[in-house]
One Martini backbone bead per residue (centre of mass of N, CA, C, O) as a GRO file, in nm:
protein
  212
    1ALA     BB    1  20.098  14.624   6.415
    2ALA     BB    2  20.138  14.483   6.717
    3ILE     BB    3  20.025  14.278   7.032
    4ASP     BB    4  20.076  14.167   7.301
    5VAL     BB    5  19.824  13.907   7.430
    6THR     BB    6  19.952  13.706   7.669
    7ASP     BB    7  19.816  13.794   7.918
    8ILE     BB    8  19.496  13.836   7.816
    9GLU     BB    9  19.476  13.526   7.790
   10SER     BB   10  19.571  13.430   8.051
   11ALA     BB   11  19.336  13.586   8.231
   12GLN     BB   12  19.129  13.422   8.049
   13GLY     BB   13  19.163  13.149   8.129
   14GLU     BB   14  19.187  13.179   8.463
   15LEU     BB   15  18.889  13.271   8.450
   16GLU     BB   16  18.747  13.028   8.349
   17ARG     BB   17  18.866  12.804   8.558
   18GLN     BB   18  18.727  12.944   8.785
   19SER     BB   19  18.474  12.945   8.691
   20SER     BB   20  18.400  12.636   8.658
   21ALA     BB   21  18.480  12.536   8.942
   22TYR     BB   22  18.240  12.740   9.058
   23ASP     BB   23  17.998  12.532   8.910
   24ARG     BB   24  18.069  12.259   9.021
   25THR     BB   25  18.026  12.357   9.297
   26LEU     BB   26  17.733  12.434   9.290
   27ASP     BB   27  17.654  12.146   9.181
   28ARG     BB   28  17.698  12.014   9.523
   29VAL     BB   29  17.469  12.191   9.624
   30GLU     BB   30  17.149  12.168   9.756
   31THR     BB   31  17.117  12.474   9.672
   32ALA     BB   32  16.962  12.649   9.504
   33VAL     BB   33  17.067  12.801   9.162
   34ALA     BB   34  17.026  13.151   9.030
   35ILE     BB   35  17.184  13.360   8.767
   36PHE     BB   36  17.083  13.677   8.644
   37ASN     BB   37  17.127  13.908   8.408
   38PRO     BB   38  17.038  14.256   8.343
   39ASP     BB   39  16.833  14.113   8.150
   40HIS     BB   40  16.698  13.858   8.299
   41ARG     BB   41  16.862  13.624   8.222
   42LEU     BB   42  16.976  13.330   8.222
   43ALA     BB   43  17.298  13.217   8.338
   44PHE     BB   44  17.262  13.021   8.593
   45TYR     BB   45  17.267  12.692   8.707
   46ASN     BB   46  17.198  12.446   8.902
   47ALA     BB   47  17.096  12.142   8.963
   48ALA     BB   48  16.911  12.207   9.227
   49PHE     BB   49  16.718  12.360   9.017
   50ALA     BB   50  16.622  12.182   8.851
   51LYS     BB   51  16.511  11.967   9.064
   52LEU     BB   52  16.307  12.139   9.216
   53TRP     BB   53  16.117  12.225   8.929
   54SER     BB   54  16.148  12.052   8.762
   55PHE     BB   55  16.358  12.137   8.467
   56ASP     BB   56  16.416  12.162   8.196
   57THR     BB   57  16.765  12.183   8.009
   58ASP     BB   58  16.655  12.307   7.742
   59TRP     BB   59  16.480  12.546   7.849
   60LEU     BB   60  16.707  12.668   8.056
   61SER     BB   61  16.910  12.726   7.771
   62THR     BB   62  16.701  12.954   7.582
   63PRO     BB   63  16.676  13.169   7.781
   64PRO     BB   64  16.522  13.250   8.038
   65SER     BB   65  16.372  13.438   8.218
   66ASP     BB   66  16.226  13.554   8.553
   67SER     BB   67  15.930  13.601   8.476
   68VAL     BB   68  15.863  13.305   8.331
   69ILE     BB   69  15.927  13.150   8.541
   70LEU     BB   70  15.737  13.226   8.754
   71ASP     BB   71  15.497  13.153   8.512
   72ARG     BB   72  15.540  12.858   8.509
   73LEU     BB   73  15.531  12.821   8.836
   74ARG     BB   74  15.214  12.848   8.789
   75GLU     BB   75  15.109  12.709   8.605
   76ILE     BB   76  15.195  12.404   8.743
   77GLY     BB   77  15.108  12.467   9.053
   78VAL     BB   78  15.352  12.517   9.280
   79LEU     BB   79  15.219  12.769   9.381
   80GLU     BB   80  15.061  12.949   9.535
   81PRO     BB   81  14.819  13.172   9.569
   82VAL     BB   82  14.734  13.531   9.462
   83VAL     BB   83  14.593  13.816   9.456
   84ASN     BB   84  14.838  13.941   9.330
   85PRO     BB   85  15.080  13.860   9.097
   86ARG     BB   86  15.194  14.098   8.992
   87ASP     BB   87  15.285  14.221   9.251
   88TRP     BB   88  15.458  13.944   9.341
   89LYS     BB   89  15.676  13.992   9.117
   90ALA     BB   90  15.765  14.254   9.189
   91GLN     BB   91  15.875  14.221   9.475
   92ILE     BB   92  16.063  14.025   9.378
   93LEU     BB   93  16.207  14.190   9.146
   94ALA     BB   94  16.338  14.498   9.307
   95CYS     BB   95  16.637  14.446   9.331
   96TYR     BB   96  16.714  14.557   9.049
   97GLN     BB   97  16.664  14.868   9.138
   98THR     BB   98  16.721  14.890   9.437
   99GLY     BB   99  16.924  14.640   9.585
  100ALA     BB  100  16.729  14.476   9.792
  101PRO     BB  101  16.709  14.239   9.933
  102LEU     BB  102  16.581  13.948   9.958
  103ASP     BB  103  16.330  13.769  10.212
  104ASP     BB  104  16.175  13.455  10.185
  105THR     BB  105  15.875  13.280  10.228
  106TRP     BB  106  15.770  12.953  10.052
  107ASN     BB  107  15.455  12.790   9.998
  108LEU     BB  108  15.389  12.468   9.864
  109THR     BB  109  15.173  12.243   9.742
  110ASP     BB  110  15.327  12.010   9.862
  111GLY     BB  111  15.475  12.135  10.146
  112ARG     BB  112  15.674  12.270  10.097
  113ILE     BB  113  15.950  12.494  10.230
  114LEU     BB  114  16.094  12.799  10.138
  115HIS     BB  115  16.375  12.993  10.102
  116VAL     BB  116  16.431  13.301   9.972
  117MET     BB  117  16.709  13.451   9.792
  118ALA     BB  118  16.809  13.794   9.720
  119GLU     BB  119  17.112  13.929   9.533
  120GLN     BB  120  17.283  14.142   9.396
  121ARG     BB  121  17.497  14.233   9.135
  122PRO     BB  122  17.770  14.423   9.026
  123ASP     BB  123  17.624  14.429   8.704
  124GLY     BB  124  17.293  14.387   8.764
  125GLY     BB  125  17.229  14.143   8.877
  126VAL     BB  126  17.060  13.841   9.010
  127THR     BB  127  17.084  13.608   9.297
  128PHE     BB  128  16.936  13.284   9.374
  129LEU     BB  129  16.822  13.134   9.663
  130PHE     BB  130  16.716  12.794   9.719
  131ALA     BB  131  16.577  12.639  10.041
  132ASP     BB  132  16.490  12.363  10.195
  133GLU     BB  133  16.291  12.377  10.541
  134THR     BB  134  16.114  12.133  10.582
  135GLU     BB  135  16.270  11.965  10.777
  136ARG     BB  136  16.383  12.176  10.982
  137LEU     BB  137  16.087  12.251  11.078
  138ALA     BB  138  15.992  11.965  11.142
  139LEU     BB  139  16.220  11.933  11.386
  140GLU     BB  140  16.139  12.164  11.535
  141SER     BB  141  15.821  12.093  11.560
  142ARG     BB  142  15.903  11.846  11.758
  143TYR     BB  143  16.068  11.947  11.954
  144ASN     BB  144  15.878  12.158  12.080
  145ALA     BB  145  15.687  11.958  12.165
  146LEU     BB  146  15.876  11.767  12.349
  147ILE     BB  147  15.924  12.044  12.531
  148ASP     BB  148  15.617  12.058  12.638
  149VAL     BB  149  15.556  11.808  12.740
  150GLN     BB  150  15.795  11.789  12.954
  151ARG     BB  151  15.698  12.022  13.088
  152GLU     BB  152  15.384  11.931  13.160
  153THR     BB  153  15.539  11.686  13.325
  154LEU     BB  154  15.693  11.890  13.551
  155ASP     BB  155  15.453  12.079  13.649
  156SER     BB  156  15.325  11.817  13.791
  157LEU     BB  157  15.512  11.827  13.994
  158LYS     BB  158  15.645  11.876  14.324
  159GLU     BB  159  15.925  11.898  14.254
  160GLY     BB  160  16.192  12.013  14.170
  161VAL     BB  161  16.303  12.124  13.868
  162ALA     BB  162  16.639  12.128  13.665
  163VAL     BB  163  16.792  12.167  13.343
  164PHE     BB  164  17.109  12.113  13.197
  165GLY     BB  165  17.324  12.188  12.977
  166THR     BB  166  17.628  12.154  12.857
  167ASN     BB  167  17.657  12.464  12.870
  168GLY     BB  168  17.508  12.524  13.159
  169ARG     BB  169  17.223  12.601  13.047
  170LEU     BB  170  16.920  12.635  13.116
  171LYS     BB  171  16.635  12.439  13.000
  172LEU     BB  172  16.432  12.320  13.252
  173PHE     BB  173  16.158  12.414  13.450
  174ASN     BB  174  15.946  12.434  13.746
  175LYS     BB  175  15.728  12.582  13.935
  176ALA     BB  176  15.852  12.422  14.210
  177TYR     BB  177  16.109  12.544  14.171
  178CYS     BB  178  16.015  12.860  14.180
  179SER     BB  179  15.907  12.844  14.478
  180ILE     BB  180  16.125  12.724  14.660
  181TRP     BB  181  16.368  12.942  14.550
  182GLN     BB  182  16.234  13.223  14.473
  183MET     BB  183  16.184  13.242  14.148
  184GLN     BB  184  16.141  13.370  13.865
  185ALA     BB  185  16.037  13.286  13.517
  186ARG     BB  186  16.140  13.493  13.362
  187ARG     BB  187  16.438  13.461  13.443
  188LEU     BB  188  16.466  13.156  13.343
  189ALA     BB  189  16.390  13.179  13.061
  190GLU     BB  190  16.689  13.322  12.992
  191LEU     BB  191  16.886  13.102  13.060
  192PRO     BB  192  17.094  13.082  13.250
  193HIS     BB  193  17.356  12.998  13.436
  194VAL     BB  194  17.418  12.802  13.712
  195GLY     BB  195  17.591  13.019  13.850
  196GLU     BB  196  17.350  13.208  13.889
  197VAL     BB  197  17.147  13.009  14.039
  198ILE     BB  198  17.319  12.923  14.283
  199ALA     BB  199  17.329  13.234  14.383
  200ALA     BB  200  17.017  13.252  14.410
  201ALA     BB  201  17.000  12.978  14.610
  202GLN     BB  202  17.209  13.113  14.835
  203THR     BB  203  16.970  13.295  14.996
  204LEU     BB  204  16.851  13.029  15.125
  205HIS     BB  205  17.148  12.828  15.085
  206PRO     BB  206  17.461  12.909  15.174
  207ASP     BB  207  17.626  12.643  15.147
  208ASN     BB  208  17.871  12.583  14.978
  209ASP     BB  209  17.894  12.272  14.966
  210THR     BB  210  17.651  12.198  14.852
  211TRP     BB  211  17.737  12.310  14.570
  212LEU     BB  212  18.016  12.167  14.476
   0.00000   0.00000   0.00000
């Protein structure tokens, strides 16, 4: 008996080519990716994952389980101590049983801050994503500090000041502005559009030519 398996072989070859292209794409992204099979064994990782944790690629090819990897991270002192490591690990790996995605933040001992996400795969395995948020959060912190300084400076002025962004929405305002135009700071804190601000100001100064 003979069975024509040409279509099967072609489909298998196409699947392997697509899988290889997918793996190469993941190797180019900065987010660390680790995929575990239903047996909790590491099935795939990208270059960013090995670099993030300084893992030896030979050790990763063994392949270790997700539990072993978490234990290794605690042993080398990368993760901050927790009160109950067993409960912490169970929480991280709960998506295998519950199917509920994980969304967590890890503060590493070297000062880095990671956004950790995990989601169950159709085959029962789990994909973990580790995004380094350190630089973004630092920039956000510096930006907020700058805004606070600007706001304090504006509040010290007797003149009313309102700053609008390129999208036409209010970005900054001072107490004098609220007092002059009798507007509630709570309303302005919602960052209304310049059209709404003008409409409110026109109740005190209805001259349309002024607002053109």
